[in-house]
Amino acid sequence: MDTSAAHDHRPTPAQQALDALAVNAEDQAALDTLAHSDVLVPVPDDALDEEGAEASSLALPVLEQPGGEPVVPVFTTEGELGRLLPFISRYRLVPLGALAAQWPDEDLALAIDGNSAHALTLTSRRVRTLLAR
């Protein structure tokens, strides 16, 4: 019996944390797991690598949700990224807690795994208060 395909569909710890937060938005263990997880931040293919740009700097991709709210999409796996943004082939792997700790003050939501079964969207304030570690 080939079990490799079954392993491919197992939720990652970050996805399990997202599922737990869907049930209880204040689940501290799930928030800790999520804050310590790496996420994929899409880099548009037409983005140029600026000479002299600091390796620690990161340009956040901002999409507009229906209704006009700006949101930064991040993903827990390459598969989730490919399903929602198939035209993106590059990304940066970033610890979510570090990203949250430097979250801009502007009203900018964070969407984790977009329209997937594990999706979670947080307001700017909740990103900074719940995930910044």
Coordinates of C-alpha atoms in Angstrom, one line a residue:
M1 CA 0.0 0.0 0.0
D2 CA 1.4 3.4 -1.0
T3 CA 1.0 5.9 1.8
S4 CA 3.1 8.7 0.3
A5 CA 0.0 10.4 -1.2
A6 CA -1.8 10.3 2.1
H7 CA 1.2 12.1 3.7
D8 CA 1.0 14.9 1.1
H9 CA -2.4 15.9 2.3
R10 CA -1.7 16.0 6.0
P11 CA -2.1 19.5 7.4
T12 CA 1.1 21.2 8.5
P13 CA 1.4 22.4 12.1
A14 CA 0.6 25.9 10.8
Q15 CA -2.5 24.6 9.1
Q16 CA -3.6 22.7 12.2
A17 CA -3.1 25.9 14.2
L18 CA -5.3 27.8 11.6
D19 CA -8.0 25.1 12.0
A20 CA -7.9 25.4 15.8
L21 CA -8.2 29.2 15.6
A22 CA -11.3 28.8 13.4
V23 CA -12.9 27.1 16.4
N24 CA -11.4 29.3 19.1
A25 CA -9.8 32.6 18.0
E26 CA -8.1 32.9 21.4
D27 CA -6.4 29.5 21.4
Q28 CA -3.0 30.5 22.8
A29 CA -1.2 27.3 21.8
A30 CA -2.4 27.7 18.2
L31 CA -1.4 31.3 18.2
D32 CA 2.1 30.4 19.5
T33 CA 2.4 27.6 16.8
L34 CA 1.4 30.1 14.1
A35 CA 3.7 32.8 15.3
H36 CA 6.6 30.4 15.2
S37 CA 5.8 29.1 11.8
D38 CA 7.4 30.2 8.5
V39 CA 5.1 31.6 5.8
L40 CA 5.7 32.1 2.1
V41 CA 5.4 35.8 1.1
P42 CA 4.8 36.0 -2.7
V43 CA 7.2 38.0 -4.8
P44 CA 5.7 39.2 -8.1
D45 CA 7.7 37.9 -11.1
D46 CA 7.9 41.4 -12.4
A47 CA 9.5 42.7 -9.2
L48 CA 13.0 43.8 -9.8
D49 CA 15.8 42.9 -7.3
E50 CA 17.0 46.4 -6.4
E51 CA 20.7 46.8 -6.2
G52 CA 21.8 47.8 -2.7
A53 CA 18.5 46.6 -1.1
E54 CA 19.0 45.2 2.3
A55 CA 18.6 41.4 2.6
S56 CA 16.5 42.0 5.7
S57 CA 14.0 44.2 3.9
L58 CA 10.8 42.8 2.5
A59 CA 8.3 44.4 0.2
L60 CA 4.8 43.2 1.2
P61 CA 2.5 42.3 -1.7
V62 CA -0.8 44.1 -1.2
L63 CA -4.0 42.9 -2.9
E64 CA -7.3 44.6 -2.7
Q65 CA -10.2 42.5 -1.4
P66 CA -13.7 42.9 -2.6
G67 CA -14.9 46.0 -0.9
G68 CA -11.5 47.7 -1.2
E69 CA -9.8 46.5 2.0
P70 CA -6.0 46.1 1.4
V71 CA -4.6 42.7 2.4
V72 CA -1.2 41.0 2.4
P73 CA -1.5 37.3 1.3
V74 CA 0.9 34.8 2.9
F75 CA 0.8 31.0 2.6
T76 CA 1.7 28.0 4.7
T77 CA 2.8 25.8 1.8
E78 CA 3.8 26.1 -1.9
G79 CA 0.6 24.2 -2.8
E80 CA -1.6 26.8 -1.1
L81 CA 0.4 29.6 -2.8
G82 CA 0.0 27.9 -6.2
R83 CA -3.7 27.4 -5.8
L84 CA -4.5 31.0 -5.1
L85 CA -1.8 32.8 -7.1
P86 CA -0.7 30.3 -9.8
F87 CA 1.1 33.1 -11.7
I88 CA 3.6 33.7 -8.8
S89 CA 6.7 31.6 -9.0
R90 CA 8.9 33.3 -6.4
Y91 CA 8.5 33.8 -2.7
R92 CA 10.4 34.6 0.5
L93 CA 10.2 32.3 3.5
V94 CA 9.6 34.5 6.6
P95 CA 8.9 33.6 10.2
L96 CA 5.3 34.8 10.8
G97 CA 6.1 36.2 14.3
A98 CA 9.0 38.3 12.9
L99 CA 6.7 39.6 10.1
A100 CA 4.0 40.5 12.6
A101 CA 6.5 42.3 14.9
Q102 CA 7.3 44.7 12.0
W103 CA 3.8 45.0 10.7
P104 CA 3.0 48.5 9.3
D105 CA 0.9 50.8 11.3
E106 CA -1.5 51.4 8.4
D107 CA -4.8 49.5 8.1
L108 CA -3.5 46.4 6.4
A109 CA -5.0 43.0 6.9
L110 CA -3.1 39.7 6.8
A111 CA -4.6 36.8 4.9
I112 CA -3.1 33.4 5.6
D113 CA -3.8 30.7 3.0
G114 CA -6.4 32.9 1.2
N115 CA -9.5 30.9 0.1
S116 CA -8.3 27.5 1.4
A117 CA -10.0 25.3 4.0
H118 CA -7.4 26.7 6.5
A119 CA -7.9 30.4 5.7
L120 CA -7.5 33.0 8.3
T121 CA -7.6 36.8 7.9
L122 CA -6.5 39.1 10.7
T123 CA -6.8 42.9 11.0
S124 CA -3.7 44.9 11.3
R125 CA -4.2 45.3 15.1
R126 CA -4.7 41.6 15.6
V127 CA -1.6 40.8 13.6
R128 CA 0.5 42.9 15.9
T129 CA -1.2 41.9 19.2
L130 CA -1.7 38.2 18.6
L131 CA 1.3 37.1 16.4
A132 CA 4.2 39.5 17.2
R133 CA 6.6 37.5 19.2

